[in-house]
Amino acid sequence: MEPILILNKVSFKYKASWNLKSVDLRTYEGEILGVLGPNGSGKSTLLKVMDGVLQPQQGEVILRNRPLTSLRRTDVAREIAMVAQENFFRFSFSALEVVLMGRFPRLKRLQFEGEKDMEIALNALKATHSLHLWSRSIHEISGGEKQRVLLARTLAQEPKMILLDEPTSFLDLRHKRDIFRLISSLSGERKLGVVLVSHDMDLVAQYAHRIVMIKDGLILHEGSPEDVLTAENIEAVYECPVFVDTNPATGKPRVNLSP
Ligand code: ADP
Ligand code: MG
């Protein structure tokens, strides 16, 4: 299968020391790639490099055979949509306005959103169970509601790949499950490529097709959930004792903290 995005020996640093070190990675249509790693390991940095927000000092990022650096932001945005970890809105936009912003890369110059864009935005709100929030200010909804609205914005963008940076960190159990199921159906039905940073290891084990585990900017492990989520790997990367058994409902590895 043709990759969507290829990272070739990508290294990035904010200041003196490297925060990503010679990362080789590919993403594919219809695949959910889980990204795990402790706080500060470089997960958000990796996603920003994949989205072209940050440009690596070494190596290259290739989107559909073209270097990311040669593409305009709107060209990238038609292929890749991201929900960043921090999201700040200067103005008190409504949830619907925020989702309509996802249509921007799809519009022609100086064109306003039309009926079709509105329909796509409303469908995206529906898909993330946030239609009832449409008129609410993005400043006045809960963290979990905001995460769902931001996911709706990426859907409205109609990209080939979505990059999600801890999209369920503020969500309760039901909404976590809903979002993972939605991500899973998007990758299955729309063949969307998904890169998912999350600390919900059991959900990642259940839904990701492939997992990379990073520490100090290095990919230390890559493979199936069964291959990557071993007690040995997790203890070494997270410096925390765990035991891993099998989730009886899913047959996938289940990570438990040792007492
Ligand atoms: P993660 O998402 O895995 O928690 P990040 O990618 O946010 O980690 O950060 C990786 C490393 O880069 C950390 O050591 C962090 O302190 C550093 N870092 C992140 N953003 C910046 C920045 N804007 N300027 C300088 N250092 C940064
Ligand atoms: Mg982060």
JSON list of N, CA and C in Angstrom, two decimals, residues 85-144:
[
{"chain": "A", "resi": 85, "resn": "GLN", "atom": "N", "xyz": [-2.79, 19.41, 21.16]},
{"chain": "A", "resi": 85, "resn": "GLN", "atom": "CA", "xyz": [-3.03, 19.17, 22.58]},
{"chain": "A", "resi": 85, "resn": "GLN", "atom": "C", "xyz": [-3.58, 20.43, 23.25]},
{"chain": "A", "resi": 86, "resn": "GLU", "atom": "N", "xyz": [-3.01, 21.57, 22.91]},
{"chain": "A", "resi": 86, "resn": "GLU", "atom": "CA", "xyz": [-3.54, 22.82, 23.46]},
{"chain": "A", "resi": 86, "resn": "GLU", "atom": "C", "xyz": [-4.25, 23.55, 22.32]},
{"chain": "A", "resi": 87, "resn": "ASN", "atom": "N", "xyz": [-5.40, 24.09, 22.64]},
{"chain": "A", "resi": 87, "resn": "ASN", "atom": "CA", "xyz": [-6.15, 24.85, 21.63]},
{"chain": "A", "resi": 87, "resn": "ASN", "atom": "C", "xyz": [-6.66, 26.11, 22.27]},
{"chain": "A", "resi": 88, "resn": "PHE", "atom": "N", "xyz": [-6.25, 27.22, 21.71]},
{"chain": "A", "resi": 88, "resn": "PHE", "atom": "CA", "xyz": [-6.65, 28.50, 22.27]},
{"chain": "A", "resi": 88, "resn": "PHE", "atom": "C", "xyz": [-7.40, 29.29, 21.21]},
{"chain": "A", "resi": 89, "resn": "PHE", "atom": "N", "xyz": [-8.56, 29.79, 21.57]},
{"chain": "A", "resi": 89, "resn": "PHE", "atom": "CA", "xyz": [-9.31, 30.63, 20.64]},
{"chain": "A", "resi": 89, "resn": "PHE", "atom": "C", "xyz": [-9.37, 32.04, 21.20]},
{"chain": "A", "resi": 90, "resn": "ARG", "atom": "N", "xyz": [-8.94, 32.97, 20.40]},
{"chain": "A", "resi": 90, "resn": "ARG", "atom": "CA", "xyz": [-8.89, 34.36, 20.85]},
{"chain": "A", "resi": 90, "resn": "ARG", "atom": "C", "xyz": [-10.30, 34.94, 20.98]},
{"chain": "A", "resi": 91, "resn": "PHE", "atom": "N", "xyz": [-11.19, 34.50, 20.07]},
{"chain": "A", "resi": 91, "resn": "PHE", "atom": "CA", "xyz": [-12.55, 35.03, 20.09]},
{"chain": "A", "resi": 91, "resn": "PHE", "atom": "C", "xyz": [-13.53, 33.95, 20.54]},
{"chain": "A", "resi": 92, "resn": "SER", "atom": "N", "xyz": [-14.68, 34.43, 20.95]},
{"chain": "A", "resi": 92, "resn": "SER", "atom": "CA", "xyz": [-15.68, 33.53, 21.50]},
{"chain": "A", "resi": 92, "resn": "SER", "atom": "C", "xyz": [-16.52, 32.90, 20.39]},
{"chain": "A", "resi": 93, "resn": "PHE", "atom": "N", "xyz": [-15.86, 32.13, 19.50]},
{"chain": "A", "resi": 93, "resn": "PHE", "atom": "CA", "xyz": [-16.59, 31.49, 18.40]},
{"chain": "A", "resi": 93, "resn": "PHE", "atom": "C", "xyz": [-17.59, 30.47, 18.93]},
{"chain": "A", "resi": 94, "resn": "SER", "atom": "N", "xyz": [-18.67, 30.26, 18.17]},
{"chain": "A", "resi": 94, "resn": "SER", "atom": "CA", "xyz": [-19.58, 29.17, 18.52]},
{"chain": "A", "resi": 94, "resn": "SER", "atom": "C", "xyz": [-18.97, 27.85, 18.05]},
{"chain": "A", "resi": 95, "resn": "ALA", "atom": "N", "xyz": [-19.47, 26.76, 18.61]},
{"chain": "A", "resi": 95, "resn": "ALA", "atom": "CA", "xyz": [-18.98, 25.43, 18.20]},
{"chain": "A", "resi": 95, "resn": "ALA", "atom": "C", "xyz": [-19.14, 25.26, 16.69]},
{"chain": "A", "resi": 96, "resn": "LEU", "atom": "N", "xyz": [-20.28, 25.69, 16.15]},
{"chain": "A", "resi": 96, "resn": "LEU", "atom": "CA", "xyz": [-20.51, 25.55, 14.71]},
{"chain": "A", "resi": 96, "resn": "LEU", "atom": "C", "xyz": [-19.48, 26.37, 13.91]},
{"chain": "A", "resi": 97, "resn": "GLU", "atom": "N", "xyz": [-19.19, 27.58, 14.37]},
{"chain": "A", "resi": 97, "resn": "GLU", "atom": "CA", "xyz": [-18.18, 28.39, 13.66]},
{"chain": "A", "resi": 97, "resn": "GLU", "atom": "C", "xyz": [-16.81, 27.70, 13.68]},
{"chain": "A", "resi": 98, "resn": "VAL", "atom": "N", "xyz": [-16.48, 27.09, 14.83]},
{"chain": "A", "resi": 98, "resn": "VAL", "atom": "CA", "xyz": [-15.19, 26.39, 14.93]},
{"chain": "A", "resi": 98, "resn": "VAL", "atom": "C", "xyz": [-15.15, 25.24, 13.92]},
{"chain": "A", "resi": 99, "resn": "VAL", "atom": "N", "xyz": [-16.24, 24.50, 13.82]},
{"chain": "A", "resi": 99, "resn": "VAL", "atom": "CA", "xyz": [-16.27, 23.36, 12.89]},
{"chain": "A", "resi": 99, "resn": "VAL", "atom": "C", "xyz": [-16.22, 23.85, 11.44]},
{"chain": "A", "resi": 100, "resn": "LEU", "atom": "N", "xyz": [-16.91, 24.96, 11.17]},
{"chain": "A", "resi": 100, "resn": "LEU", "atom": "CA", "xyz": [-16.88, 25.52, 9.81]},
{"chain": "A", "resi": 100, "resn": "LEU", "atom": "C", "xyz": [-15.47, 25.97, 9.42]},
{"chain": "A", "resi": 101, "resn": "MET", "atom": "N", "xyz": [-14.65, 26.34, 10.42]},
{"chain": "A", "resi": 101, "resn": "MET", "atom": "CA", "xyz": [-13.25, 26.70, 10.11]},
{"chain": "A", "resi": 101, "resn": "MET", "atom": "C", "xyz": [-12.54, 25.54, 9.41]},
{"chain": "A", "resi": 102, "resn": "GLY", "atom": "N", "xyz": [-12.97, 24.31, 9.73]},
{"chain": "A", "resi": 102, "resn": "GLY", "atom": "CA", "xyz": [-12.40, 23.14, 9.07]},
{"chain": "A", "resi": 102, "resn": "GLY", "atom": "C", "xyz": [-12.62, 23.16, 7.57]},
{"chain": "A", "resi": 103, "resn": "ARG", "atom": "N", "xyz": [-13.62, 23.91, 7.10]},
{"chain": "A", "resi": 103, "resn": "ARG", "atom": "CA", "xyz": [-13.92, 23.97, 5.66]},
{"chain": "A", "resi": 103, "resn": "ARG", "atom": "C", "xyz": [-12.98, 24.91, 4.92]},
{"chain": "A", "resi": 104, "resn": "PHE", "atom": "N", "xyz": [-12.27, 25.75, 5.67]},
{"chain": "A", "resi": 104, "resn": "PHE", "atom": "CA", "xyz": [-11.47, 26.79, 5.03]},
{"chain": "A", "resi": 104, "resn": "PHE", "atom": "C", "xyz": [-10.54, 26.27, 3.92]},
{"chain": "A", "resi": 105, "resn": "PRO", "atom": "N", "xyz": [-9.76, 25.20, 4.19]},
{"chain": "A", "resi": 105, "resn": "PRO", "atom": "CA", "xyz": [-8.86, 24.73, 3.12]},
{"chain": "A", "resi": 105, "resn": "PRO", "atom": "C", "xyz": [-9.60, 24.19, 1.90]},
{"chain": "A", "resi": 106, "resn": "ARG", "atom": "N", "xyz": [-10.89, 23.96, 2.03]},
{"chain": "A", "resi": 106, "resn": "ARG", "atom": "CA", "xyz": [-11.71, 23.42, 0.93]},
{"chain": "A", "resi": 106, "resn": "ARG", "atom": "C", "xyz": [-12.32, 24.54, 0.09]},
{"chain": "A", "resi": 107, "resn": "LEU", "atom": "N", "xyz": [-12.29, 25.78, 0.59]},
{"chain": "A", "resi": 107, "resn": "LEU", "atom": "CA", "xyz": [-12.92, 26.89, -0.14]},
{"chain": "A", "resi": 107, "resn": "LEU", "atom": "C", "xyz": [-11.94, 27.51, -1.12]},
{"chain": "A", "resi": 108, "resn": "LYS", "atom": "N", "xyz": [-12.49, 28.13, -2.16]},
{"chain": "A", "resi": 108, "resn": "LYS", "atom": "CA", "xyz": [-11.63, 28.88, -3.08]},
{"chain": "A", "resi": 108, "resn": "LYS", "atom": "C", "xyz": [-11.34, 30.23, -2.44]},
{"chain": "A", "resi": 109, "resn": "ARG", "atom": "N", "xyz": [-10.37, 30.92, -3.00]},
{"chain": "A", "resi": 109, "resn": "ARG", "atom": "CA", "xyz": [-10.00, 32.23, -2.49]},
{"chain": "A", "resi": 109, "resn": "ARG", "atom": "C", "xyz": [-11.22, 33.16, -2.42]},
{"chain": "A", "resi": 110, "resn": "LEU", "atom": "N", "xyz": [-11.41, 33.79, -1.28]},
{"chain": "A", "resi": 110, "resn": "LEU", "atom": "CA", "xyz": [-12.48, 34.77, -1.07]},
{"chain": "A", "resi": 110, "resn": "LEU", "atom": "C", "xyz": [-13.89, 34.16, -1.16]},
{"chain": "A", "resi": 111, "resn": "GLN", "atom": "N", "xyz": [-13.95, 32.82, -1.20]},
{"chain": "A", "resi": 111, "resn": "GLN", "atom": "CA", "xyz": [-15.27, 32.18, -1.23]},
{"chain": "A", "resi": 111, "resn": "GLN", "atom": "C", "xyz": [-15.77, 32.00, 0.20]},
{"chain": "A", "resi": 112, "resn": "PHE", "atom": "N", "xyz": [-17.07, 32.20, 0.42]},
{"chain": "A", "resi": 112, "resn": "PHE", "atom": "CA", "xyz": [-17.66, 31.96, 1.73]},
{"chain": "A", "resi": 112, "resn": "PHE", "atom": "C", "xyz": [-18.23, 30.55, 1.79]},
{"chain": "A", "resi": 113, "resn": "GLU", "atom": "N", "xyz": [-18.44, 30.06, 3.00]},
{"chain": "A", "resi": 113, "resn": "GLU", "atom": "CA", "xyz": [-19.05, 28.75, 3.14]},
{"chain": "A", "resi": 113, "resn": "GLU", "atom": "C", "xyz": [-20.46, 28.76, 2.54]},
{"chain": "A", "resi": 114, "resn": "GLY", "atom": "N", "xyz": [-20.81, 27.65, 1.89]},
{"chain": "A", "resi": 114, "resn": "GLY", "atom": "CA", "xyz": [-22.15, 27.54, 1.31]},
{"chain": "A", "resi": 114, "resn": "GLY", "atom": "C", "xyz": [-22.96, 26.48, 2.04]},
{"chain": "A", "resi": 115, "resn": "GLU", "atom": "N", "xyz": [-24.10, 26.12, 1.41]},
{"chain": "A", "resi": 115, "resn": "GLU", "atom": "CA", "xyz": [-25.00, 25.14, 2.02]},
{"chain": "A", "resi": 115, "resn": "GLU", "atom": "C", "xyz": [-24.31, 23.79, 2.24]},
{"chain": "A", "resi": 116, "resn": "LYS", "atom": "N", "xyz": [-23.50, 23.40, 1.26]},
{"chain": "A", "resi": 116, "resn": "LYS", "atom": "CA", "xyz": [-22.83, 22.10, 1.36]},
{"chain": "A", "resi": 116, "resn": "LYS", "atom": "C", "xyz": [-21.87, 22.08, 2.56]},
{"chain": "A", "resi": 117, "resn": "ASP", "atom": "N", "xyz": [-21.14, 23.20, 2.74]},
{"chain": "A", "resi": 117, "resn": "ASP", "atom": "CA", "xyz": [-20.21, 23.28, 3.87]},
{"chain": "A", "resi": 117, "resn": "ASP", "atom": "C", "xyz": [-20.96, 23.19, 5.19]},
{"chain": "A", "resi": 118, "resn": "MET", "atom": "N", "xyz": [-22.11, 23.88, 5.23]},
{"chain": "A", "resi": 118, "resn": "MET", "atom": "CA", "xyz": [-22.93, 23.85, 6.44]},
{"chain": "A", "resi": 118, "resn": "MET", "atom": "C", "xyz": [-23.40, 22.44, 6.74]},
{"chain": "A", "resi": 119, "resn": "GLU", "atom": "N", "xyz": [-23.81, 21.73, 5.69]},
{"chain": "A", "resi": 119, "resn": "GLU", "atom": "CA", "xyz": [-24.29, 20.37, 5.87]},
{"chain": "A", "resi": 119, "resn": "GLU", "atom": "C", "xyz": [-23.16, 19.47, 6.39]},
{"chain": "A", "resi": 120, "resn": "ILE", "atom": "N", "xyz": [-21.96, 19.64, 5.82]},
{"chain": "A", "resi": 120, "resn": "ILE", "atom": "CA", "xyz": [-20.82, 18.82, 6.25]},
{"chain": "A", "resi": 120, "resn": "ILE", "atom": "C", "xyz": [-20.48, 19.13, 7.71]},
{"chain": "A", "resi": 121, "resn": "ALA", "atom": "N", "xyz": [-20.52, 20.42, 8.07]},
{"chain": "A", "resi": 121, "resn": "ALA", "atom": "CA", "xyz": [-20.20, 20.81, 9.45]},
{"chain": "A", "resi": 121, "resn": "ALA", "atom": "C", "xyz": [-21.22, 20.23, 10.43]},
{"chain": "A", "resi": 122, "resn": "LEU", "atom": "N", "xyz": [-22.49, 20.30, 10.06]},
{"chain": "A", "resi": 122, "resn": "LEU", "atom": "CA", "xyz": [-23.53, 19.77, 10.96]},
{"chain": "A", "resi": 122, "resn": "LEU", "atom": "C", "xyz": [-23.40, 18.25, 11.09]},
{"chain": "A", "resi": 123, "resn": "ASN", "atom": "N", "xyz": [-23.08, 17.58, 9.98]},
{"chain": "A", "resi": 123, "resn": "ASN", "atom": "CA", "xyz": [-22.87, 16.13, 10.05]},
{"chain": "A", "resi": 123, "resn": "ASN", "atom": "C", "xyz": [-21.69, 15.77, 10.94]},
{"chain": "A", "resi": 124, "resn": "ALA", "atom": "N", "xyz": [-20.64, 16.60, 10.87]},
{"chain": "A", "resi": 124, "resn": "ALA", "atom": "CA", "xyz": [-19.45, 16.35, 11.70]},
{"chain": "A", "resi": 124, "resn": "ALA", "atom": "C", "xyz": [-19.80, 16.52, 13.18]},
{"chain": "A", "resi": 125, "resn": "LEU", "atom": "N", "xyz": [-20.61, 17.54, 13.48]},
{"chain": "A", "resi": 125, "resn": "LEU", "atom": "CA", "xyz": [-21.05, 17.73, 14.87]},
{"chain": "A", "resi": 125, "resn": "LEU", "atom": "C", "xyz": [-21.90, 16.54, 15.32]},
{"chain": "A", "resi": 126, "resn": "LYS", "atom": "N", "xyz": [-22.74, 16.07, 14.42]},
{"chain": "A", "resi": 126, "resn": "LYS", "atom": "CA", "xyz": [-23.59, 14.90, 14.74]},
{"chain": "A", "resi": 126, "resn": "LYS", "atom": "C", "xyz": [-22.71, 13.69, 15.05]},
{"chain": "A", "resi": 127, "resn": "ALA", "atom": "N", "xyz": [-21.73, 13.45, 14.19]},
{"chain": "A", "resi": 127, "resn": "ALA", "atom": "CA", "xyz": [-20.89, 12.25, 14.32]},
{"chain": "A", "resi": 127, "resn": "ALA", "atom": "C", "xyz": [-20.15, 12.23, 15.66]},
{"chain": "A", "resi": 128, "resn": "THR", "atom": "N", "xyz": [-19.86, 13.40, 16.21]},
{"chain": "A", "resi": 128, "resn": "THR", "atom": "CA", "xyz": [-19.14, 13.46, 17.48]},
{"chain": "A", "resi": 128, "resn": "THR", "atom": "C", "xyz": [-20.08, 13.75, 18.65]},
{"chain": "A", "resi": 129, "resn": "HIS", "atom": "N", "xyz": [-21.37, 13.54, 18.41]},
{"chain": "A", "resi": 129, "resn": "HIS", "atom": "CA", "xyz": [-22.38, 13.74, 19.47]},
{"chain": "A", "resi": 129, "resn": "HIS", "atom": "C", "xyz": [-22.31, 15.14, 20.06]},
{"chain": "A", "resi": 130, "resn": "SER", "atom": "N", "xyz": [-22.08, 16.13, 19.24]},
{"chain": "A", "resi": 130, "resn": "SER", "atom": "CA", "xyz": [-21.99, 17.49, 19.78]},
{"chain": "A", "resi": 130, "resn": "SER", "atom": "C", "xyz": [-22.86, 18.48, 19.03]},
{"chain": "A", "resi": 131, "resn": "LEU", "atom": "N", "xyz": [-23.84, 17.97, 18.32]},
{"chain": "A", "resi": 131, "resn": "LEU", "atom": "CA", "xyz": [-24.73, 18.86, 17.59]},
{"chain": "A", "resi": 131, "resn": "LEU", "atom": "C", "xyz": [-25.46, 19.84, 18.52]},
{"chain": "A", "resi": 132, "resn": "HIS", "atom": "N", "xyz": [-25.83, 19.34, 19.70]},
{"chain": "A", "resi": 132, "resn": "HIS", "atom": "CA", "xyz": [-26.56, 20.19, 20.65]},
{"chain": "A", "resi": 132, "resn": "HIS", "atom": "C", "xyz": [-25.72, 21.38, 21.13]},
{"chain": "A", "resi": 133, "resn": "LEU", "atom": "N", "xyz": [-24.40, 21.32, 20.88]},
{"chain": "A", "resi": 133, "resn": "LEU", "atom": "CA", "xyz": [-23.52, 22.41, 21.34]},
{"chain": "A", "resi": 133, "resn": "LEU", "atom": "C", "xyz": [-23.36, 23.50, 20.30]},
{"chain": "A", "resi": 134, "resn": "TRP", "atom": "N", "xyz": [-24.02, 23.37, 19.14]},
{"chain": "A", "resi": 134, "resn": "TRP", "atom": "CA", "xyz": [-23.65, 24.16, 17.97]},
{"chain": "A", "resi": 134, "resn": "TRP", "atom": "C", "xyz": [-23.59, 25.66, 18.24]},
{"chain": "A", "resi": 135, "resn": "SER", "atom": "N", "xyz": [-24.49, 26.19, 19.08]},
{"chain": "A", "resi": 135, "resn": "SER", "atom": "CA", "xyz": [-24.53, 27.65, 19.27]},
{"chain": "A", "resi": 135, "resn": "SER", "atom": "C", "xyz": [-23.74, 28.09, 20.50]},
{"chain": "A", "resi": 136, "resn": "ARG", "atom": "N", "xyz": [-23.17, 27.12, 21.23]},
{"chain": "A", "resi": 136, "resn": "ARG", "atom": "CA", "xyz": [-22.46, 27.46, 22.46]},
{"chain": "A", "resi": 136, "resn": "ARG", "atom": "C", "xyz": [-21.07, 28.02, 22.14]},
{"chain": "A", "resi": 137, "resn": "SER", "atom": "N", "xyz": [-20.62, 28.93, 22.99]},
{"chain": "A", "resi": 137, "resn": "SER", "atom": "CA", "xyz": [-19.28, 29.50, 22.80]},
{"chain": "A", "resi": 137, "resn": "SER", "atom": "C", "xyz": [-18.22, 28.45, 23.13]},
{"chain": "A", "resi": 138, "resn": "ILE", "atom": "N", "xyz": [-17.18, 28.42, 22.32]},
{"chain": "A", "resi": 138, "resn": "ILE", "atom": "CA", "xyz": [-16.07, 27.48, 22.53]},
{"chain": "A", "resi": 138, "resn": "ILE", "atom": "C", "xyz": [-15.39, 27.75, 23.89]},
{"chain": "A", "resi": 139, "resn": "HIS", "atom": "N", "xyz": [-15.56, 28.96, 24.41]},
{"chain": "A", "resi": 139, "resn": "HIS", "atom": "CA", "xyz": [-14.98, 29.30, 25.71]},
{"chain": "A", "resi": 139, "resn": "HIS", "atom": "C", "xyz": [-15.83, 28.81, 26.88]},
{"chain": "A", "resi": 140, "resn": "GLU", "atom": "N", "xyz": [-17.08, 28.46, 26.57]},
{"chain": "A", "resi": 140, "resn": "GLU", "atom": "CA", "xyz": [-18.00, 28.15, 27.67]},
{"chain": "A", "resi": 140, "resn": "GLU", "atom": "C", "xyz": [-18.51, 26.72, 27.67]},
{"chain": "A", "resi": 141, "resn": "ILE", "atom": "N", "xyz": [-17.78, 25.83, 26.98]},
{"chain": "A", "resi": 141, "resn": "ILE", "atom": "CA", "xyz": [-18.15, 24.41, 27.06]},
{"chain": "A", "resi": 141, "resn": "ILE", "atom": "C", "xyz": [-17.03, 23.68, 27.80]},
{"chain": "A", "resi": 142, "resn": "SER", "atom": "N", "xyz": [-17.32, 22.47, 28.26]},
{"chain": "A", "resi": 142, "resn": "SER", "atom": "CA", "xyz": [-16.34, 21.74, 29.08]},
{"chain": "A", "resi": 142, "resn": "SER", "atom": "C", "xyz": [-15.18, 21.24, 28.21]},
{"chain": "A", "resi": 143, "resn": "GLY", "atom": "N", "xyz": [-14.10, 20.81, 28.87]},
{"chain": "A", "resi": 143, "resn": "GLY", "atom": "CA", "xyz": [-12.93, 20.31, 28.16]},
{"chain": "A", "resi": 143, "resn": "GLY", "atom": "C", "xyz": [-13.29, 19.14, 27.24]},
{"chain": "A", "resi": 144, "resn": "GLY", "atom": "N", "xyz": [-14.14, 18.26, 27.74]},
{"chain": "A", "resi": 144, "resn": "GLY", "atom": "CA", "xyz": [-14.55, 17.09, 26.96]},
{"chain": "A", "resi": 144, "resn": "GLY", "atom": "C", "xyz": [-15.41, 17.47, 25.77]}
]
